[in-house]
PDB file of C-alpha atoms in Angstrom:
ATOM      1  CA  UNK K   1      75.834  11.333 -56.072  1.00 38.00           C
ATOM      2  CA  UNK K   2      72.283  12.647 -56.439  1.00 34.00           C
ATOM      3  CA  UNK K   3      70.685  13.878 -53.218  1.00 32.00           C
ATOM      4  CA  UNK K   4      67.133  14.893 -52.366  1.00 34.00           C
ATOM      5  CA  UNK K   5      66.364  18.597 -52.714  1.00 36.00           C
ATOM      6  CA  UNK K   6      65.709  20.511 -49.506  1.00 34.00           C
ATOM      7  CA  UNK K   7      62.485  22.501 -49.006  1.00 35.00           C
ATOM      8  CA  UNK K   8      63.043  26.054 -47.853  1.00 40.00           C
ATOM      9  CA  UNK K   9      61.179  27.072 -44.651  1.00 42.00           C
ATOM     10  CA  UNK K  10      59.298  29.832 -46.497  1.00 46.00           C
ATOM     11  CA  UNK K  11      57.869  27.271 -48.893  1.00 44.00           C
ATOM     12  CA  UNK K  12      56.541  24.953 -46.181  1.00 43.00           C
ATOM     13  CA  UNK K  13      53.066  26.570 -45.848  1.00 51.00           C
ATOM     14  CA  UNK K  14      52.572  26.336 -49.607  1.00 49.00           C
ATOM     15  CA  UNK K  15      53.727  22.716 -49.669  1.00 46.00           C
ATOM     16  CA  UNK K  16      51.387  21.880 -46.802  1.00 48.00           C
ATOM     17  CA  UNK K  17      48.463  23.515 -48.621  1.00 47.00           C
ATOM     18  CA  UNK K  18      49.206  21.551 -51.803  1.00 42.00           C
ATOM     19  CA  UNK K  19      49.514  18.307 -49.825  1.00 45.00           C
ATOM     20  CA  UNK K  20      46.142  18.865 -48.130  1.00 43.00           C
ATOM     21  CA  UNK K  21      44.458  19.641 -51.468  1.00 45.00           C
ATOM     22  CA  UNK K  22      45.918  16.498 -53.037  1.00 41.00           C
ATOM     23  CA  UNK K  23      44.730  14.420 -50.085  1.00 39.00           C
ATOM     24  CA  UNK K  24      41.184  15.804 -50.444  1.00 39.00           C
ATOM     25  CA  UNK K  25      41.101  15.115 -54.185  1.00 37.00           C
ATOM     26  CA  UNK K  26      42.463  11.610 -53.762  1.00 37.00           C
ATOM     27  CA  UNK K  27      39.962  10.905 -50.999  1.00 40.00           C
ATOM     28  CA  UNK K  28      37.074  12.050 -53.182  1.00 39.00           C
ATOM     29  CA  UNK K  29      38.299   9.974 -56.098  1.00 38.00           C
ATOM     30  CA  UNK K  30      38.713   6.947 -53.862  1.00 42.00           C
ATOM     31  CA  UNK K  31      35.146   7.286 -52.579  1.00 39.00           C
ATOM     32  CA  UNK K  32      33.725   7.631 -56.082  1.00 39.00           C
ATOM     33  CA  UNK K  33      35.727   4.661 -57.345  1.00 43.00           C
ATOM     34  CA  UNK K  34      34.121   2.383 -54.738  1.00 81.00           C
ATOM     35  CA  UNK K  35      30.543   2.933 -55.941  1.00 90.00           C
ATOM     36  CA  UNK K  36      28.971   2.540 -59.387  1.00 94.00           C
ATOM     37  CA  UNK K  37      25.312   2.885 -60.401  1.00 97.00           C
ATOM     38  CA  UNK K  38      23.684   1.224 -63.403  1.00 98.00           C
ATOM     39  CA  UNK K  39      22.624   3.473 -66.326  1.00 98.00           C
ATOM     40  CA  UNK K  40      18.983   3.340 -65.176  1.00 98.00           C
ATOM     41  CA  UNK K  41      19.956   4.086 -61.583  1.00 97.00           C
ATOM     42  CA  UNK K  42      18.149   0.971 -60.342  1.00 98.00           C
ATOM     43  CA  UNK K  43      21.227  -0.954 -59.221  1.00 98.00           C
ATOM     44  CA  UNK K  44      24.389   0.013 -57.390  1.00 97.00           C
ATOM     45  CA  UNK K  45      27.644  -1.862 -56.871  1.00 97.00           C
ATOM     46  CA  UNK K  46      29.720  -0.841 -53.895  1.00 94.00           C
ATOM     47  CA  UNK K  47      32.763  -1.972 -51.937  1.00 91.00           C
ATOM     48  CA  UNK K  48      32.861  -0.044 -48.638  1.00 84.00           C
ATOM     49  CA  UNK K  49      36.279   1.295 -47.738  1.00 71.00           C
ATOM     50  CA  UNK K  50      36.088  -0.118 -44.214  1.00 63.00           C
ATOM     51  CA  UNK K  51      37.653  -3.568 -44.018  1.00 60.00           C
ATOM     52  CA  UNK K  52      36.088  -6.314 -41.931  1.00 57.00           C
ATOM     53  CA  UNK K  53      38.012  -8.877 -39.910  1.00 57.00           C
ATOM     54  CA  UNK K  54      37.799 -12.646 -39.842  1.00 54.00           C
ATOM     55  CA  UNK K  55      37.151 -13.949 -36.341  1.00 56.00           C
ATOM     56  CA  UNK K  56      39.328 -17.016 -36.821  1.00 55.00           C
ATOM     57  CA  UNK K  57      42.335 -15.265 -38.392  1.00 49.00           C
ATOM     58  CA  UNK K  58      44.074 -11.875 -38.517  1.00 48.00           C
ATOM     59  CA  UNK K  59      43.182 -11.396 -42.192  1.00 57.00           C
ATOM     60  CA  UNK K  60      40.927  -8.539 -43.214  1.00 70.00           C
ATOM     61  CA  UNK K  61      38.527  -8.491 -46.137  1.00 81.00           C
ATOM     62  CA  UNK K  62      36.034  -6.185 -47.831  1.00 86.00           C
ATOM     63  CA  UNK K  63      32.460  -6.723 -48.996  1.00 90.00           C
ATOM     64  CA  UNK K  64      31.224  -6.498 -52.573  1.00 94.00           C
ATOM     65  CA  UNK K  65      27.630  -5.252 -52.304  1.00 95.00           C
ATOM     66  CA  UNK K  66      24.882  -5.196 -54.932  1.00 97.00           C
ATOM     67  CA  UNK K  67      21.913  -2.966 -54.140  1.00 97.00           C
ATOM     68  CA  UNK K  68      18.558  -2.535 -55.859  1.00 97.00           C
ATOM     69  CA  UNK K  69      16.839   0.818 -55.358  1.00 97.00           C
ATOM     70  CA  UNK K  70      18.976   1.402 -52.280  1.00 94.00           C
ATOM     71  CA  UNK K  71      18.234  -1.924 -50.585  1.00 97.00           C
ATOM     72  CA  UNK K  72      20.970  -4.530 -50.174  1.00 96.00           C
ATOM     73  CA  UNK K  73      20.333  -7.420 -52.544  1.00 97.00           C
ATOM     74  CA  UNK K  74      23.423  -9.478 -51.780  1.00 96.00           C
ATOM     75  CA  UNK K  75      27.003  -9.126 -50.605  1.00 95.00           C
ATOM     76  CA  UNK K  76      30.075 -11.227 -51.263  1.00 94.00           C
ATOM     77  CA  UNK K  77      33.297 -11.323 -49.318  1.00 91.00           C
ATOM     78  CA  UNK K  78      36.337 -10.178 -51.287  1.00 90.00           C
ATOM     79  CA  UNK K  79      39.662  -8.392 -50.903  1.00 86.00           C
ATOM     80  CA  UNK K  80      40.859  -5.043 -52.243  1.00 86.00           C
ATOM     81  CA  UNK K  81      38.837  -2.295 -53.854  1.00 88.00           C
ATOM     82  CA  UNK K  82      36.464  -1.578 -56.730  1.00 90.00           C
ATOM     83  CA  UNK K  83      38.185  -0.970 -60.063  1.00 91.00           C
ATOM     84  CA  UNK K  84      35.619  -1.142 -62.907  1.00 94.00           C
ATOM     85  CA  UNK K  85      31.936  -2.005 -63.212  1.00 97.00           C
ATOM     86  CA  UNK K  86      30.400  -3.027 -66.547  1.00 98.00           C
ATOM     87  CA  UNK K  87      26.631  -3.412 -66.859  1.00 98.00           C
ATOM     88  CA  UNK K  88      25.128  -5.637 -69.551  1.00 98.00           C
ATOM     89  CA  UNK K  89      22.920  -3.745 -72.055  1.00 98.00           C
ATOM     90  CA  UNK K  90      19.720  -4.974 -70.369  1.00 98.00           C
ATOM     91  CA  UNK K  91      21.202  -4.608 -66.838  1.00 98.00           C
ATOM     92  CA  UNK K  92      20.505  -8.264 -66.182  1.00 97.00           C
ATOM     93  CA  UNK K  93      24.173  -8.897 -65.397  1.00 98.00           C
ATOM     94  CA  UNK K  94      26.995  -6.822 -63.980  1.00 98.00           C
ATOM     95  CA  UNK K  95      30.710  -7.555 -64.346  1.00 97.00           C
ATOM     96  CA  UNK K  96      32.946  -6.246 -61.575  1.00 97.00           C
ATOM     97  CA  UNK K  97      36.719  -5.832 -61.709  1.00 95.00           C
ATOM     98  CA  UNK K  98      38.078  -5.945 -58.176  1.00 91.00           C
ATOM     99  CA  UNK K  99      41.727  -4.897 -57.665  1.00 84.00           C
ATOM    100  CA  UNK K 100      43.805  -6.655 -55.007  1.00 78.00           C
ATOM    101  CA  UNK K 101      46.880  -4.387 -55.084  1.00 67.00           C
ATOM    102  CA  UNK K 102      49.897  -6.424 -56.227  1.00 62.00           C
ATOM    103  CA  UNK K 103      48.009  -9.705 -55.886  1.00 59.00           C
ATOM    104  CA  UNK K 104      46.179  -9.284 -59.183  1.00 66.00           C
ATOM    105  CA  UNK K 105      42.530  -8.714 -60.014  1.00 82.00           C
ATOM    106  CA  UNK K 106      39.268 -10.468 -59.244  1.00 90.00           C
ATOM    107  CA  UNK K 107      36.525 -10.735 -61.876  1.00 95.00           C
ATOM    108  CA  UNK K 108      32.946 -11.159 -60.680  1.00 96.00           C
ATOM    109  CA  UNK K 109      29.751 -11.513 -62.734  1.00 97.00           C
ATOM    110  CA  UNK K 110      26.595 -10.988 -60.682  1.00 97.00           C
ATOM    111  CA  UNK K 111      22.932 -11.482 -61.528  1.00 97.00           C
ATOM    112  CA  UNK K 112      20.894  -8.372 -60.763  1.00 97.00           C
ATOM    113  CA  UNK K 113      17.786 -10.480 -60.152  1.00 96.00           C
ATOM    114  CA  UNK K 114      19.087 -12.012 -56.920  1.00 96.00           C
ATOM    115  CA  UNK K 115      22.725 -10.909 -56.575  1.00 96.00           C
ATOM    116  CA  UNK K 116      24.026 -14.435 -57.121  1.00 95.00           C
ATOM    117  CA  UNK K 117      27.586 -14.709 -58.477  1.00 95.00           C
ATOM    118  CA  UNK K 118      27.497 -16.650 -61.752  1.00 95.00           C
ATOM    119  CA  UNK K 119      31.253 -16.060 -62.123  1.00 93.00           C
ATOM    120  CA  UNK K 120      33.506 -15.521 -59.150  1.00 91.00           C
ATOM    121  CA  UNK K 121      37.256 -15.386 -58.518  1.00 89.00           C
ATOM    122  CA  UNK K 122      39.323 -18.557 -58.627  1.00 85.00           C
ATOM    123  CA  UNK K 123      36.517 -20.757 -59.956  1.00 90.00           C
ATOM    124  CA  UNK K 124      36.807 -23.484 -62.600  1.00 91.00           C
ATOM    125  CA  UNK K 125      36.149 -21.015 -65.407  1.00 92.00           C
ATOM    126  CA  UNK K 126      39.197 -18.981 -64.397  1.00 91.00           C
ATOM    127  CA  UNK K 127      41.384 -22.086 -64.536  1.00 92.00           C
ATOM    128  CA  UNK K 128      40.034 -23.020 -67.964  1.00 93.00           C
ATOM    129  CA  UNK K 129      40.532 -19.489 -69.289  1.00 93.00           C
ATOM    130  CA  UNK K 130      44.095 -19.414 -67.975  1.00 92.00           C
ATOM    131  CA  UNK K 131      44.921 -22.840 -69.429  1.00 93.00           C
ATOM    132  CA  UNK K 132      43.355 -21.980 -72.787  1.00 91.00           C
ATOM    133  CA  UNK K 133      45.161 -18.634 -72.979  1.00 91.00           C
ATOM    134  CA  UNK K 134      48.564 -20.041 -72.012  1.00 93.00           C
ATOM    135  CA  UNK K 135      48.265 -22.910 -74.508  1.00 92.00           C
ATOM    136  CA  UNK K 136      47.256 -20.631 -77.393  1.00 89.00           C
ATOM    137  CA  UNK K 137      49.951 -18.079 -76.560  1.00 90.00           C
ATOM    138  CA  UNK K 138      52.614 -20.805 -76.461  1.00 91.00           C
ATOM    139  CA  UNK K 139      51.663 -21.897 -79.982  1.00 89.00           C
ATOM    140  CA  UNK K 140      52.623 -18.423 -81.192  1.00 86.00           C
ATOM    141  CA  UNK K 141      55.654 -17.927 -78.958  1.00 88.00           C
ATOM    142  CA  UNK K 142      57.515 -20.997 -77.681  1.00 90.00           C
ATOM    143  CA  UNK K 143      59.223 -18.924 -74.977  1.00 90.00           C
ATOM    144  CA  UNK K 144      55.834 -18.132 -73.445  1.00 91.00           C
ATOM    145  CA  UNK K 145      54.921 -21.288 -71.541  1.00 93.00           C
ATOM    146  CA  UNK K 146      53.717 -22.374 -68.109  1.00 93.00           C
ATOM    147  CA  UNK K 147      57.346 -22.568 -67.026  1.00 95.00           C
ATOM    148  CA  UNK K 148      58.002 -18.905 -67.872  1.00 96.00           C
ATOM    149  CA  UNK K 149      54.589 -17.515 -66.823  1.00 95.00           C
ATOM    150  CA  UNK K 150      55.455 -15.239 -63.907  1.00 93.00           C
ATOM    151  CA  UNK K 151      52.051 -13.724 -63.137  1.00 91.00           C
ATOM    152  CA  UNK K 152      48.685 -13.130 -64.767  1.00 92.00           C
ATOM    153  CA  UNK K 153      45.565 -11.020 -64.412  1.00 91.00           C
ATOM    154  CA  UNK K 154      42.002 -11.585 -65.629  1.00 92.00           C
ATOM    155  CA  UNK K 155      39.486  -8.754 -65.954  1.00 93.00           C
ATOM    156  CA  UNK K 156      36.377  -7.746 -67.898  1.00 95.00           C
ATOM    157  CA  UNK K 157      36.725  -5.509 -70.960  1.00 95.00           C
ATOM    158  CA  UNK K 158      33.203  -4.970 -72.328  1.00 96.00           C
ATOM    159  CA  UNK K 159      29.864  -6.620 -73.037  1.00 97.00           C
ATOM    160  CA  UNK K 160      29.652  -7.867 -76.625  1.00 96.00           C
ATOM    161  CA  UNK K 161      25.884  -8.321 -76.245  1.00 96.00           C
ATOM    162  CA  UNK K 162      23.354  -8.902 -73.461  1.00 97.00           C
ATOM    163  CA  UNK K 163      24.796 -12.313 -72.550  1.00 95.00           C
ATOM    164  CA  UNK K 164      28.391 -12.257 -73.813  1.00 96.00           C
ATOM    165  CA  UNK K 165      31.230 -10.669 -71.881  1.00 96.00           C
ATOM    166  CA  UNK K 166      34.714 -10.120 -73.283  1.00 95.00           C
ATOM    167  CA  UNK K 167      37.333 -11.027 -70.675  1.00 95.00           C
ATOM    168  CA  UNK K 168      41.030 -10.225 -70.889  1.00 93.00           C
ATOM    169  CA  UNK K 169      43.889 -12.453 -69.785  1.00 92.00           C
ATOM    170  CA  UNK K 170      47.200 -10.646 -69.323  1.00 92.00           C
ATOM    171  CA  UNK K 171      50.198 -12.862 -68.781  1.00 92.00           C
ATOM    172  CA  UNK K 172      53.695 -11.678 -67.925  1.00 92.00           C
ATOM    173  CA  UNK K 173      56.508 -14.052 -68.823  1.00 94.00           C
ATOM    174  CA  UNK K 174      59.892 -14.044 -67.110  1.00 94.00           C
ATOM    175  CA  UNK K 175      63.040 -16.101 -67.611  1.00 92.00           C
ATOM    176  CA  UNK K 176      66.793 -15.819 -67.175  1.00 90.00           C
ATOM    177  CA  UNK K 177      66.532 -12.673 -65.117  1.00 91.00           C
ATOM    178  CA  UNK K 178      64.467 -10.644 -67.560  1.00 92.00           C
ATOM    179  CA  UNK K 179      60.885 -10.060 -68.644  1.00 91.00           C
ATOM    180  CA  UNK K 180      60.220 -11.879 -71.916  1.00 90.00           C
ATOM    181  CA  UNK K 181      57.019 -10.002 -72.605  1.00 88.00           C
ATOM    182  CA  UNK K 182      53.401  -9.431 -71.670  1.00 90.00           C
ATOM    183  CA  UNK K 183      50.604 -10.899 -73.766  1.00 91.00           C
ATOM    184  CA  UNK K 184      46.969  -9.823 -73.805  1.00 90.00           C
ATOM    185  CA  UNK K 185      44.397 -12.405 -74.761  1.00 91.00           C
ATOM    186  CA  UNK K 186      40.673 -11.654 -75.161  1.00 92.00           C
ATOM    187  CA  UNK K 187      38.134 -14.463 -74.720  1.00 92.00           C
ATOM    188  CA  UNK K 188      34.342 -14.659 -74.624  1.00 94.00           C
ATOM    189  CA  UNK K 189      32.363 -15.597 -71.531  1.00 95.00           C
ATOM    190  CA  UNK K 190      28.724 -16.385 -72.282  1.00 95.00           C
ATOM    191  CA  UNK K 191      26.036 -16.434 -69.598  1.00 93.00           C
ATOM    192  CA  UNK K 192      23.740 -19.385 -70.326  1.00 84.00           C
ATOM    193  CA  UNK K 193      20.967 -20.536 -67.966  1.00 80.00           C
ATOM    194  CA  UNK K 194      22.551 -18.643 -65.103  1.00 81.00           C
ATOM    195  CA  UNK K 195      26.018 -20.138 -65.625  1.00 89.00           C
ATOM    196  CA  UNK K 196      29.179 -18.663 -67.135  1.00 92.00           C
ATOM    197  CA  UNK K 197      30.533 -20.632 -70.104  1.00 92.00           C
ATOM    198  CA  UNK K 198      33.942 -20.030 -71.677  1.00 92.00           C
ATOM    199  CA  UNK K 199      33.964 -19.510 -75.430  1.00 85.00           C
ATOM    200  CA  UNK K 200      36.746 -19.091 -77.963  1.00 76.00           C
ATOM    201  CA  UNK K 201      39.312 -16.336 -78.036  1.00 75.00           C
ATOM    202  CA  UNK K 202      38.614 -13.306 -80.194  1.00 71.00           C
ATOM    203  CA  UNK K 203      41.821 -11.276 -80.097  1.00 67.00           C
ATOM    204  CA  UNK K 204      45.432 -11.979 -79.280  1.00 64.00           C
ATOM    205  CA  UNK K 205      47.714  -9.013 -78.710  1.00 61.00           C
ATOM    206  CA  UNK K 206      51.449  -9.470 -78.134  1.00 57.00           C
ATOM    207  CA  UNK K 207      52.632  -6.581 -76.006  1.00 55.00           C
ATOM    208  CA  UNK K 208      56.363  -6.881 -75.535  1.00 47.00           C
ATOM    209  CA  UNK K 209      57.737  -4.535 -72.881  1.00 39.00           C
TER     210      UNK K 209
END
């Protein structure tokens, strides 16, 4: 039977030093990952590490903040931490990938003119993207259906142009005690008149694991 290796007493100071250094590096990386500035430096997206509490429930949440030249433009209540920030070429829009640990990802699209969310988590567009992706994937693989869809994630990949964002659907399928596979599906989200509109899919990548 395999057992854990013991650390000799003489090695403890060295191990402690390494642990402290790793903690410092991870802390710095965590701080940097929670803030992202636009290429021009005009706008900043930030999710403070301190969680806030709901008065009516024990749940905690974080705040997604958009700032212009240092001043708070708008903030939205969310959960988790900042993962990726993608600015449109003209910096008119910003797509934010917000990680919620094992609960999946949130995808936001904010207007830098007023901070309004033109695409936010769990809206109608997310449902349409999920339904469209699952239906198209099932046409190519009959085992991949709503019945076998175990979990899915939606995040932003890149801006195709100033008003078109490429979003990725990743679906993991599970049946009969095993993972059938994970499929990646790329679709277009176009910002038109301040609203996010779902377009057709551009790439379909089977990724069996």
